[in-house]
Coordinates of C-alpha atoms and ligand atoms in Angstrom, one line a residue:
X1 CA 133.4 -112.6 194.8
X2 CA 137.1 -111.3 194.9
X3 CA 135.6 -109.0 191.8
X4 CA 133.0 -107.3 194.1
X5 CA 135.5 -107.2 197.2
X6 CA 137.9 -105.3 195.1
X7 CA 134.8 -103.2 193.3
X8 CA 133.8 -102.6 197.4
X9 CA 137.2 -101.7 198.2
X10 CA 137.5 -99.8 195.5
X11 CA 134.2 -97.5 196.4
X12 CA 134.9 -97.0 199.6
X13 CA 138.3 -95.0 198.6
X14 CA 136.7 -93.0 196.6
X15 CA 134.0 -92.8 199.0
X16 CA 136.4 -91.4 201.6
X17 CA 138.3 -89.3 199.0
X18 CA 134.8 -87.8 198.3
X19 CA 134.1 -87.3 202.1
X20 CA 134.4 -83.7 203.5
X21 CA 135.0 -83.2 206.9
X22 CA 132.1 -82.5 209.6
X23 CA 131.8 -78.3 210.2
X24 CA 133.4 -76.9 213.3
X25 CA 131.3 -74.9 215.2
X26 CA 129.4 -72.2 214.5
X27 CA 129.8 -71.6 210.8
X28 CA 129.4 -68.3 208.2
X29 CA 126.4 -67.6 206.5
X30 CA 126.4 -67.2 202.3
X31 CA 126.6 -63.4 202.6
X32 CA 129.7 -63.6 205.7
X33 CA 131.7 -65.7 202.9
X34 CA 130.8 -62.7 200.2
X35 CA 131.8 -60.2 203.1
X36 CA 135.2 -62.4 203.9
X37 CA 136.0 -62.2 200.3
X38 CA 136.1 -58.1 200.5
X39 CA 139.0 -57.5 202.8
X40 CA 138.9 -54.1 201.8
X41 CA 136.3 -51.5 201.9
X42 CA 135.6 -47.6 202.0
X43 CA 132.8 -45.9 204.0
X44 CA 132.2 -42.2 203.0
X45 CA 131.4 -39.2 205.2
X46 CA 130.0 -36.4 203.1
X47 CA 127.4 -34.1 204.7
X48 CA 126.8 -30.5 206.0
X49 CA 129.2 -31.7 208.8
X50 CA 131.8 -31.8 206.0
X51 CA 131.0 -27.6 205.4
X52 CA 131.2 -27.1 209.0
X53 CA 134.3 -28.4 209.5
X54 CA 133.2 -31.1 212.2
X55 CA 133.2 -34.4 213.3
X56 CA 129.1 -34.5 214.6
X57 CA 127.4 -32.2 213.6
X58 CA 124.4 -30.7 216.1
X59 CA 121.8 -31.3 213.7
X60 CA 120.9 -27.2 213.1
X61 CA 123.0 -26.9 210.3
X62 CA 121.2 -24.9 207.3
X63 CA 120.4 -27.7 204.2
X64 CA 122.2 -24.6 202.0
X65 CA 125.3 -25.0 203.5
X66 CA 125.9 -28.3 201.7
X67 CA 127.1 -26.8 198.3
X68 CA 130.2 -29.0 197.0
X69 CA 131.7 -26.8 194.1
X70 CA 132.7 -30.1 191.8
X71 CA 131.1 -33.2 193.2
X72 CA 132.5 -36.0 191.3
X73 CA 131.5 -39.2 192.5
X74 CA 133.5 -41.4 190.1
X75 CA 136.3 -39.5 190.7
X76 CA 135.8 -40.9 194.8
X77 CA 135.2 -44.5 193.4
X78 CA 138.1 -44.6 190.7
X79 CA 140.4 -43.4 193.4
X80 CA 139.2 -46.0 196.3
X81 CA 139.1 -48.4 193.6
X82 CA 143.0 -47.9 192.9
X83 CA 143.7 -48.7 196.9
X84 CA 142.4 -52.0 196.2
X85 CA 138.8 -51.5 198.0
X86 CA 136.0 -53.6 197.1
X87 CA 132.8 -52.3 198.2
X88 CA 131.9 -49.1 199.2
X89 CA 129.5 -47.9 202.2
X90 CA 127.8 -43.9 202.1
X91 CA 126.5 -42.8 205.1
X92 CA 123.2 -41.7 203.8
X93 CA 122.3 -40.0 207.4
X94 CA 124.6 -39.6 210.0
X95 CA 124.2 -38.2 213.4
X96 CA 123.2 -34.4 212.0
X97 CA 120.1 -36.2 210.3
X98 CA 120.6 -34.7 206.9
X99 CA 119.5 -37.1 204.1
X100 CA 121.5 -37.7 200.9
X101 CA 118.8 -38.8 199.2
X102 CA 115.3 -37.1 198.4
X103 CA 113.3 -39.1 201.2
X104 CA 109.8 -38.8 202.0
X105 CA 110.7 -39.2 205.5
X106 CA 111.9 -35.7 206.5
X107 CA 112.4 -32.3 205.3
X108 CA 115.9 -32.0 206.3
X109 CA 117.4 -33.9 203.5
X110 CA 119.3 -33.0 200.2
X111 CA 116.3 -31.6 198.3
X112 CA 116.5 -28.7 200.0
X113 CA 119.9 -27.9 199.4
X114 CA 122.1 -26.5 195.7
X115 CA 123.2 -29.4 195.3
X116 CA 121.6 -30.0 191.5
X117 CA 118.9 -27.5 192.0
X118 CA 117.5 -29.3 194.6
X119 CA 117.0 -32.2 192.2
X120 CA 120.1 -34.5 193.0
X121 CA 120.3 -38.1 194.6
X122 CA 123.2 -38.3 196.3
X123 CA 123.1 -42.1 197.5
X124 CA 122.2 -42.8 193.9
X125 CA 125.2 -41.0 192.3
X126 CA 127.4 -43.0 194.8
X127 CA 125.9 -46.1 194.2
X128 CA 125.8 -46.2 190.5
X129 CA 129.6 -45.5 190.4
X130 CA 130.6 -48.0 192.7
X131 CA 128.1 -50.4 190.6
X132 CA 129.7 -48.8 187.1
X133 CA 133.5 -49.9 188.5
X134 CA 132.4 -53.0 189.9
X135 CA 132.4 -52.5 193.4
X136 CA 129.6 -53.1 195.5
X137 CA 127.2 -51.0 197.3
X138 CA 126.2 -50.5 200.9
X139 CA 124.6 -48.0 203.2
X140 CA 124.8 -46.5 206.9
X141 CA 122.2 -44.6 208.0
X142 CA 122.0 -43.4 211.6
X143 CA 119.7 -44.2 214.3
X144 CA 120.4 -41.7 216.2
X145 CA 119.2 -38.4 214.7
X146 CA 119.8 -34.8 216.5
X147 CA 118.0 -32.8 214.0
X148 CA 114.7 -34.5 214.2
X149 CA 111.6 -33.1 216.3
X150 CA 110.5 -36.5 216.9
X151 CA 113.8 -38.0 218.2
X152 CA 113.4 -39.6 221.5
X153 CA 109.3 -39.7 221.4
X154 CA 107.5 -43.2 220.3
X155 CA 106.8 -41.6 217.1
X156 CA 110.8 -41.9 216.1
X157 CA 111.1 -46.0 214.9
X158 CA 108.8 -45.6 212.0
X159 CA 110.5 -42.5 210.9
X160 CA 114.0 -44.4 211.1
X161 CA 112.7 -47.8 209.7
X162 CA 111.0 -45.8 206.9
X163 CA 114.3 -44.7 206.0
X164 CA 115.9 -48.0 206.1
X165 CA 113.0 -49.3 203.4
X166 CA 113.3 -46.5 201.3
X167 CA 117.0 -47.1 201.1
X168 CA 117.0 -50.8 200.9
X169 CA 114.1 -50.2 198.1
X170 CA 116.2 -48.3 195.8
X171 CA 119.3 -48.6 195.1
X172 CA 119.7 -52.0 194.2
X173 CA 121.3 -54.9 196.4
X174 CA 123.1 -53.9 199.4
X175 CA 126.5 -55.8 200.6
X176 CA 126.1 -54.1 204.2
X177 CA 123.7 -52.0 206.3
X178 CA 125.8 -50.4 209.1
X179 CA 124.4 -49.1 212.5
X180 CA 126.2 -47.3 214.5
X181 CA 126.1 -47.7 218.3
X182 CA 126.2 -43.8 219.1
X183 CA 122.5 -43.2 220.6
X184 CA 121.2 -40.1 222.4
X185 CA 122.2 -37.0 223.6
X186 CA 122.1 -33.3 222.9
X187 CA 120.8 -32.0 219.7
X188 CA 118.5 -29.3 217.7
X189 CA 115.7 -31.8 217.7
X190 CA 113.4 -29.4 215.7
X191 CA 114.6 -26.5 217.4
X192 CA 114.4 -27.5 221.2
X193 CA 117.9 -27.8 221.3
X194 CA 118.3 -30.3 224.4
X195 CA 119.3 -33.4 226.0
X196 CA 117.0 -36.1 225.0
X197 CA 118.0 -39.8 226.6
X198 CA 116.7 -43.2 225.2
X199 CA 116.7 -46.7 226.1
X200 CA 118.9 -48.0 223.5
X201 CA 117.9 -51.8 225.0
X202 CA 114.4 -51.3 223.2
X203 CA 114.1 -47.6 221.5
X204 CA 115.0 -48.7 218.1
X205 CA 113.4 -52.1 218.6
X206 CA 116.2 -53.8 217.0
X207 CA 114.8 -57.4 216.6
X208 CA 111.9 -56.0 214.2
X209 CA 113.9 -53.2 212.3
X210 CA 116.5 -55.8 211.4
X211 CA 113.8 -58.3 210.5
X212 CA 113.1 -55.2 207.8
X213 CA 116.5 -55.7 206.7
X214 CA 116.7 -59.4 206.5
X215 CA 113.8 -59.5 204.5
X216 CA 114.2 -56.6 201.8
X217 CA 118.4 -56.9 201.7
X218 CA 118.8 -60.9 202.7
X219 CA 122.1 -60.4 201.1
X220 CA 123.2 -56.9 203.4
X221 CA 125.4 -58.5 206.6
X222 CA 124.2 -56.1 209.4
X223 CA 127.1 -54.4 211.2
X224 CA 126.7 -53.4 214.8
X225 CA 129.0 -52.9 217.9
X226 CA 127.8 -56.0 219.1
X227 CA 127.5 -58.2 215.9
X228 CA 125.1 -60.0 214.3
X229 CA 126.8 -60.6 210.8
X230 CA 130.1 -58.4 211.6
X231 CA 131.1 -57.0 214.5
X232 CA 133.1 -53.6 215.1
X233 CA 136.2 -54.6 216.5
X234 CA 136.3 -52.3 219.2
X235 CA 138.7 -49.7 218.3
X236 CA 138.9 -47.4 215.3
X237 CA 142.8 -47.7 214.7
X238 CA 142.0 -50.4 212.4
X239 CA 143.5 -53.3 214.2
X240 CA 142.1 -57.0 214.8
X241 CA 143.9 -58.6 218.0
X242 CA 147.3 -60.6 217.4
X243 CA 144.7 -63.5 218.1
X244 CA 141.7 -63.2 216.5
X245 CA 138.1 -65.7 216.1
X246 CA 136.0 -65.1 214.1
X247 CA 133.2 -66.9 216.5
X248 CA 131.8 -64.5 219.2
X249 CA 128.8 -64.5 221.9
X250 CA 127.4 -61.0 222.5
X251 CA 126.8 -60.4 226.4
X252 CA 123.6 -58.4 227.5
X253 CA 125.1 -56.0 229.9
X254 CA 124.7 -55.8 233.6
X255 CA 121.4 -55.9 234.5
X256 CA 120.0 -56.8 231.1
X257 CA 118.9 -59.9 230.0
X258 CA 119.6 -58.5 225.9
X259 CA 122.6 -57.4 223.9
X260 CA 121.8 -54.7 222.1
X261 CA 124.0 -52.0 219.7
X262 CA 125.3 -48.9 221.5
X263 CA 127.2 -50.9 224.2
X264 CA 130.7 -50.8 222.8
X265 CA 132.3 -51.7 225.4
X266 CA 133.0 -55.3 225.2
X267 CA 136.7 -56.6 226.3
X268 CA 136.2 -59.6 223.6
X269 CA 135.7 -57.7 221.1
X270 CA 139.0 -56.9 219.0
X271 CA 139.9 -61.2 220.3
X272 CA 136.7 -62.7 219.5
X273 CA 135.3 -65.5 221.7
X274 CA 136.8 -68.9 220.7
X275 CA 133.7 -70.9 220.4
X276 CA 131.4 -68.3 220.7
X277 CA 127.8 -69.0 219.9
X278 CA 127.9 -67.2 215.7
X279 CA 130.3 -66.9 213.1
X280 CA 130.6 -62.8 213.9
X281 CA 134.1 -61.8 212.7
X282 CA 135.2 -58.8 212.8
X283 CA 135.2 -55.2 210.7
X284 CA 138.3 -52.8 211.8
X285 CA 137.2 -49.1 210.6
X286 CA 139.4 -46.5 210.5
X287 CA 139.3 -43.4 209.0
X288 CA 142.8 -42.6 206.0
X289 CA 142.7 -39.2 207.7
X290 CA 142.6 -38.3 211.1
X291 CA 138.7 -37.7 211.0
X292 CA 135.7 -39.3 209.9
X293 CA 134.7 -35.6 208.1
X294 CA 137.1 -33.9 206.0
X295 CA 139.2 -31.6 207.9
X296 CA 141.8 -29.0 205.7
X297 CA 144.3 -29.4 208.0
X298 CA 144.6 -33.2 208.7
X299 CA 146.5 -35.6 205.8
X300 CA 146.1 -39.2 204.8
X301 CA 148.1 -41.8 206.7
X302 CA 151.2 -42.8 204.6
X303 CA 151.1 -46.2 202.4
X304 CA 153.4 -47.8 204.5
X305 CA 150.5 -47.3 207.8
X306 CA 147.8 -48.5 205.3
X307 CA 149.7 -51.6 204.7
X308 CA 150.3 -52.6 208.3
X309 CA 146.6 -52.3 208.6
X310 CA 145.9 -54.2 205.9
X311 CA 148.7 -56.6 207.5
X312 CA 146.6 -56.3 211.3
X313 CA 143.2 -56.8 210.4
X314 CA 142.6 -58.1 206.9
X315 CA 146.0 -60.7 207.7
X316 CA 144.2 -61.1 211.2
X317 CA 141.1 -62.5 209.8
X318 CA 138.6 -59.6 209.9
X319 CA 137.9 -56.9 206.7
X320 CA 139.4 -53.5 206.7
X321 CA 136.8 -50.5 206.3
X322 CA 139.3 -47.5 205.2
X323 CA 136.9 -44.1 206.0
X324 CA 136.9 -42.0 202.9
X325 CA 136.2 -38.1 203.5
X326 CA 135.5 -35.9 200.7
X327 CA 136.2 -32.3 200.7
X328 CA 134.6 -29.1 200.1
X329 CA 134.3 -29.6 196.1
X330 CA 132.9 -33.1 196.8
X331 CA 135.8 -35.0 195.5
X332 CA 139.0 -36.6 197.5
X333 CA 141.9 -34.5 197.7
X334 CA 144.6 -35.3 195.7
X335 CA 147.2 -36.9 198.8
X336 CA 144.0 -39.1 199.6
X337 CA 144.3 -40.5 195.7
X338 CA 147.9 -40.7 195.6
X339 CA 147.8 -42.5 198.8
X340 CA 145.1 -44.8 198.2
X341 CA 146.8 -45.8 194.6
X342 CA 150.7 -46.3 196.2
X343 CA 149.0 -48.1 199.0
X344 CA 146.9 -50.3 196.6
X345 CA 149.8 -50.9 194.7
X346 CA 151.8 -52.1 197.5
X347 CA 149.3 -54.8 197.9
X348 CA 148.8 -55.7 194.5
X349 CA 152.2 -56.2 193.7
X350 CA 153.5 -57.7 197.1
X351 CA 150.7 -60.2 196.5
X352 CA 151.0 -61.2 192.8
X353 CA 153.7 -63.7 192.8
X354 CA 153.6 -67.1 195.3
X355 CA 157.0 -67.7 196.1
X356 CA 155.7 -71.5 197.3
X357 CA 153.7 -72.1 193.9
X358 CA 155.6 -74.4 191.9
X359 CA 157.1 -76.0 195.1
X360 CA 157.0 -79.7 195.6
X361 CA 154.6 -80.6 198.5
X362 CA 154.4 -83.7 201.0
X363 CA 151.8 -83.8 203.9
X364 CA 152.0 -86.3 206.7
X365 CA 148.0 -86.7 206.4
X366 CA 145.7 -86.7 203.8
X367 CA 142.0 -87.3 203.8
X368 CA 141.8 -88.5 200.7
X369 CA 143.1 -87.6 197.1
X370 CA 140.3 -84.5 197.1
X371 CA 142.2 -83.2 199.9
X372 CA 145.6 -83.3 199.1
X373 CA 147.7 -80.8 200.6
X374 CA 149.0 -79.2 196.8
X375 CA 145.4 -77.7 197.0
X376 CA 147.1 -75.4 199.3
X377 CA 149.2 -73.9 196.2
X378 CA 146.5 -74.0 193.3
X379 CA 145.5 -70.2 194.2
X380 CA 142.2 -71.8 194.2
X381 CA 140.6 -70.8 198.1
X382 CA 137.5 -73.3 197.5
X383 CA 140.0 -76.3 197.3
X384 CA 141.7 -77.5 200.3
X385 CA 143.7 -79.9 201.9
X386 CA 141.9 -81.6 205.1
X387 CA 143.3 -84.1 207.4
X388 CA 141.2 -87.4 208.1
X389 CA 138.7 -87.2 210.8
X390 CA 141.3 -88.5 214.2
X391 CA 144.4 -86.9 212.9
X392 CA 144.2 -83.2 214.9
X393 CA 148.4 -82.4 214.3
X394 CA 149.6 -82.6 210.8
X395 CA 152.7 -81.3 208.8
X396 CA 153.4 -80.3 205.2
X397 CA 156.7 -80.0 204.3
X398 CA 157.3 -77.8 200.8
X399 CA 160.2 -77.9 198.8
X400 CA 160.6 -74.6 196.9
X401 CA 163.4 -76.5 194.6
X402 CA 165.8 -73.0 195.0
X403 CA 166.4 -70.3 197.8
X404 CA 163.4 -68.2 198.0
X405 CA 164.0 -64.9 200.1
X406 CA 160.2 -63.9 201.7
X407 CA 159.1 -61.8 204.9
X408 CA 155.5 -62.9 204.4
X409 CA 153.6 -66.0 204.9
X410 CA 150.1 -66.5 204.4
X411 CA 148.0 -68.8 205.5
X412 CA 144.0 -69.4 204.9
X413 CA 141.6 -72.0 206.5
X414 CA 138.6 -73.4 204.6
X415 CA 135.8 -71.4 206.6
X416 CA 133.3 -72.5 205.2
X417 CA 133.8 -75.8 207.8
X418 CA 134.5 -73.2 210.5
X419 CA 137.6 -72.1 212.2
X420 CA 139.5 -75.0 213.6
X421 CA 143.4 -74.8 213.8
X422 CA 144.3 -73.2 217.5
X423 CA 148.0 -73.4 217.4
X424 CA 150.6 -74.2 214.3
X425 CA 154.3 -73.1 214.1
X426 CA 156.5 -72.5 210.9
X427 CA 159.9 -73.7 210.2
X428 CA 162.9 -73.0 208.1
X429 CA 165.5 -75.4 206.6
X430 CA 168.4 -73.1 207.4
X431 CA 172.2 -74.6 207.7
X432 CA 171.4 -78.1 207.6
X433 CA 168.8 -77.7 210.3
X434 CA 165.2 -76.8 211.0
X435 CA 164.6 -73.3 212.6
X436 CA 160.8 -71.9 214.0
X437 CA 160.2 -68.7 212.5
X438 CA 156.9 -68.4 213.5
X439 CA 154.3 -69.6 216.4
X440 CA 151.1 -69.0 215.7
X441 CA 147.6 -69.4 217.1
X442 CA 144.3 -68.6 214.8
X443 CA 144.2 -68.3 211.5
X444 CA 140.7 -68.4 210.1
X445 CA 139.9 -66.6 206.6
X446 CA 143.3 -64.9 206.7
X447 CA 146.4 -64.9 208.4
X448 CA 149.1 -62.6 207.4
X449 CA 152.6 -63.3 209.3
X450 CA 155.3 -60.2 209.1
X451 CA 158.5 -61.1 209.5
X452 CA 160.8 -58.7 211.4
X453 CA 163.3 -59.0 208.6
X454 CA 163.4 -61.1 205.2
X455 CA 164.7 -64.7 205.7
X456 CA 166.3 -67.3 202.4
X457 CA 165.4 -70.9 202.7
X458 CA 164.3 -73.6 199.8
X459 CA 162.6 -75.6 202.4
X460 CA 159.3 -74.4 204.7
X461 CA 157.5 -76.5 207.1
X462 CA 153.7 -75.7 208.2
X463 CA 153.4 -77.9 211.5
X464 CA 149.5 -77.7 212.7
X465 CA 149.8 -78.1 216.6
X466 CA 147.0 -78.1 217.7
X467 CA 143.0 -78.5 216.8
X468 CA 140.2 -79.4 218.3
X469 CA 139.1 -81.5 214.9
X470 CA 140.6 -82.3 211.4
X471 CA 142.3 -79.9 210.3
X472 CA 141.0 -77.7 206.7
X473 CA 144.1 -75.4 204.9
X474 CA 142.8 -73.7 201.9
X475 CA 145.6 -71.5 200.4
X476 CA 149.6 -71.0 201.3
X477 CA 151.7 -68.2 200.3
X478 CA 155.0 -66.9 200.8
X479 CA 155.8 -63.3 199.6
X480 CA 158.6 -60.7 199.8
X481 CA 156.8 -57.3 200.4
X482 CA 157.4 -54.7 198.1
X483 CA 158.4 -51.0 198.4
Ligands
LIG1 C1 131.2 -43.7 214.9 C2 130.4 -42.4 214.7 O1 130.0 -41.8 215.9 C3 131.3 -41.6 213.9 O2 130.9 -40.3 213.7 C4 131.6 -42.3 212.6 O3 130.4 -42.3 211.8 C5 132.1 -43.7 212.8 C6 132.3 -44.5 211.6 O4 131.2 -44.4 213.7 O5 130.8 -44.4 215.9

């Protein structure tokens, strides 16, 4: 009897050690985690805009005048590569229409240019380079589309959800299918060269084009100003809000009983809406010049801009998408690669060496031995330390064992039970006493904390305040930035 009370007792500690916690809300899908794990991406504008020197182009623009002298598409990847970017998205149509690659779909695309005779694929060149240097492959192709004839008239959607299937056909699987939210407007529309107006509530019948993407590219998270895998962010400076959930709800506007893209304007959108209905986080793109297009006259930001970027919306939860423009010759200018590689650096290096990892580590809760908190040093973001199921405030306490001198912390939650922690402070052993360094409020798949100035201590303490459940920590990091 005492045999089996023991063998009981016995099982039910490893039961409870075994036990993960219940999810949090709403939760990321399989393809949100493999878009979390990114951070960093690129998204290329390269058209006849780029030879006309603008930003949109009207959509009249002859298919001759895109003629790059040297087009070198590794030489775009290698160099995005070097800034640390994992993915890559080509605009295969923006606003001006103009195809990259030979579709059936219209005659304005890149058959009828130089470019290789006539014969080239310019999606495809892109895409097997990024494939060839391991980065992964997505595509953006415009709804809205000034050079068309048929733009605005019912005979549009099949034109622009042909497009989407010949793209999502060929070139392999896709990590993201980008729509942009700019609809309408003036254009050369076959010549007319007018104002043509749409209702962007049910013009591009959103619910059954994406149901085009969902089934040929299950594996693509669709980007749109309001959501539906990722969210745009709702500024192009690259910046997440200081707060920032993941979790959003997108509002139909007034009047509407529908959220649909081309709205922009939502006040939520750089915060996120804590408990919001889906897992929606959010996608900060910004361009590393001033323009989307390649401009001669405009330069890359500097490293030291990239990094704070990096710092506001990859360290703030969301995925950075860096806007690569390639020039005249069809390759980046030489400051773009030097900044991308110094940049890339920066966060390579800064990165590589856990001050915290061979400190000692005590936790006032554990779950259970699976989810003790020295899974937040093991570098390892699928192990975590949990609390059990009542305890909603916990500490860990690390011992570093000698003075560490850091202006970075990092901190990740286990997302894949939802974002949980609301409020947490950091502290200091400094002078015989504990000092806060650090008040905090979301963390989700990444927080990055900047301190205004580097601080020496050999003792930290991670105090979570406040949670609406257990509490998940995946990873812990404390890093001195480098030049
Ligand atoms: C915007 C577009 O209108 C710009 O031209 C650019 O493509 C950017 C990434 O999205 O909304």
């Amino acid at each position: 009897m005492k045999w089996l009370m023991l063998t009981f007792l016995s099982l039910s500690a490893f039961v409870n050690a075994q036990n993960p916690p219940k999810p949090y809300g709403a939760l990321p899908s399989k393809r949100q985690l493999a878009w979390h794990d990114l951070e960093i991406y690129g998204l290329i504008h390269f058209t006849p805009t780029t030879f006309e020197n603008k930003e949109w182009g009207f959509g009249d623009a002859d298919p001759k005048t895109f003629n790059p002298t040297d087009f070198n598409a590794d030489q775009i990847i290698k160099a995005a590569k070097a800034g640390g970017l994992k993915g890559i998205i080509l605009v295969a149509k923006h606003h001006d229409g103009f195809a990259l690659w030979p579709t059936k779909t219209t005659e304005y695309n890149i058959s009828k240019s130089p470019f290789k005779g006539g014969e080239g694929d310019l999606v495809r060149e892109i895409e097997q380079a990024a494939r060839k240097n391991g980065l992964k492959f997505g595509v953006y192709c415009s709804p809205w589309d000034r050079n068309n004839a048929k733009y605005g008239t019912s005979e549009y959607l099949s034109i622009y959800q042909a497009q989407l299937k010949e793209l999502y056909s060929n070139y392999g699987e896709l990590f993201m299918s980008w729509h942009d939210g700019a609809n309408g407007g003036d254009g050369f529309y076959g010549g007319a060269k007018e104002k043509r107006s749409i209702d962007n509530t049910t013009y591009y019948d959103w619910n059954n084009t994406w149901a085009i993407t969902r089934k040929m590219q299950p594996m693509a998270n669709i980007f749109s100003d309001i959501g539906l895998d990722i969210r745009w962010v709702g500024n192009e400076n690259g910046n997440a809000a200081e707060t920032s959930w993941a979790t959003f709800t997108p509002l139909p506007p007034e009047g509407k009983n529908v959220a649909v893209p081309g709205q922009a304007n939502y006040p939520q959108s750089p915060e996120g809406i804590r408990n919001g209905k889906f897992w929606m986080p959010a996608e900060c793109d910004v361009p590393l010049r001033k323009g989307w297009f390649f401009h001669p006259q405009e330069s890359p930001k500097t490293p030291e801009t990239l990094f704070d970027l990096y710092l506001k919306s990859v360290g703030r939860g969301a995925d950075l998408d860096l806007g690569l423009a390639p020039d005249l010759r069809g390759q980046l200018r030489e400051d773009d690669v030097a900044a991308l590689k110094v940049f890339g650096d920066m966060v390579k290096h800064t990165f590589e060496n856990n001050l915290a990892k061979n400190a000692t580590i005590t936790s006032s809760n554990m779950r259970g031995k699976n989810y003790n908190a020295v899974k937040i040093l093991d570098s390892d973001k699928l192990s975590y330390w949990a609390t059990s199921d009542d305890v909603h405030q916990a500490s860990i306490e690390m011992d570093l064992k000698s003075p560490k001198t850091f202006d970075i912390i990092s901190l990740q939650e286990y997302i894949p039970l939802g974002q949980r922690i609301e409020n947490y402070n950091i502290e200091i052993f400094e002078n015989d006493a504990w000092k806060t360094i650090y008040e905090g409020t979301s963390i989700g798949a990444k927080r990055l904390i900047k301190l205004e100035s580097p601080v020496t201590t050999s003792k930290i303490k991670l105090n979570i305040t406040k949670s609406p459940v257990c509490v998940t920590l995946s990873e812990f990091g404390i890093y001195k930035k480098t030049e």
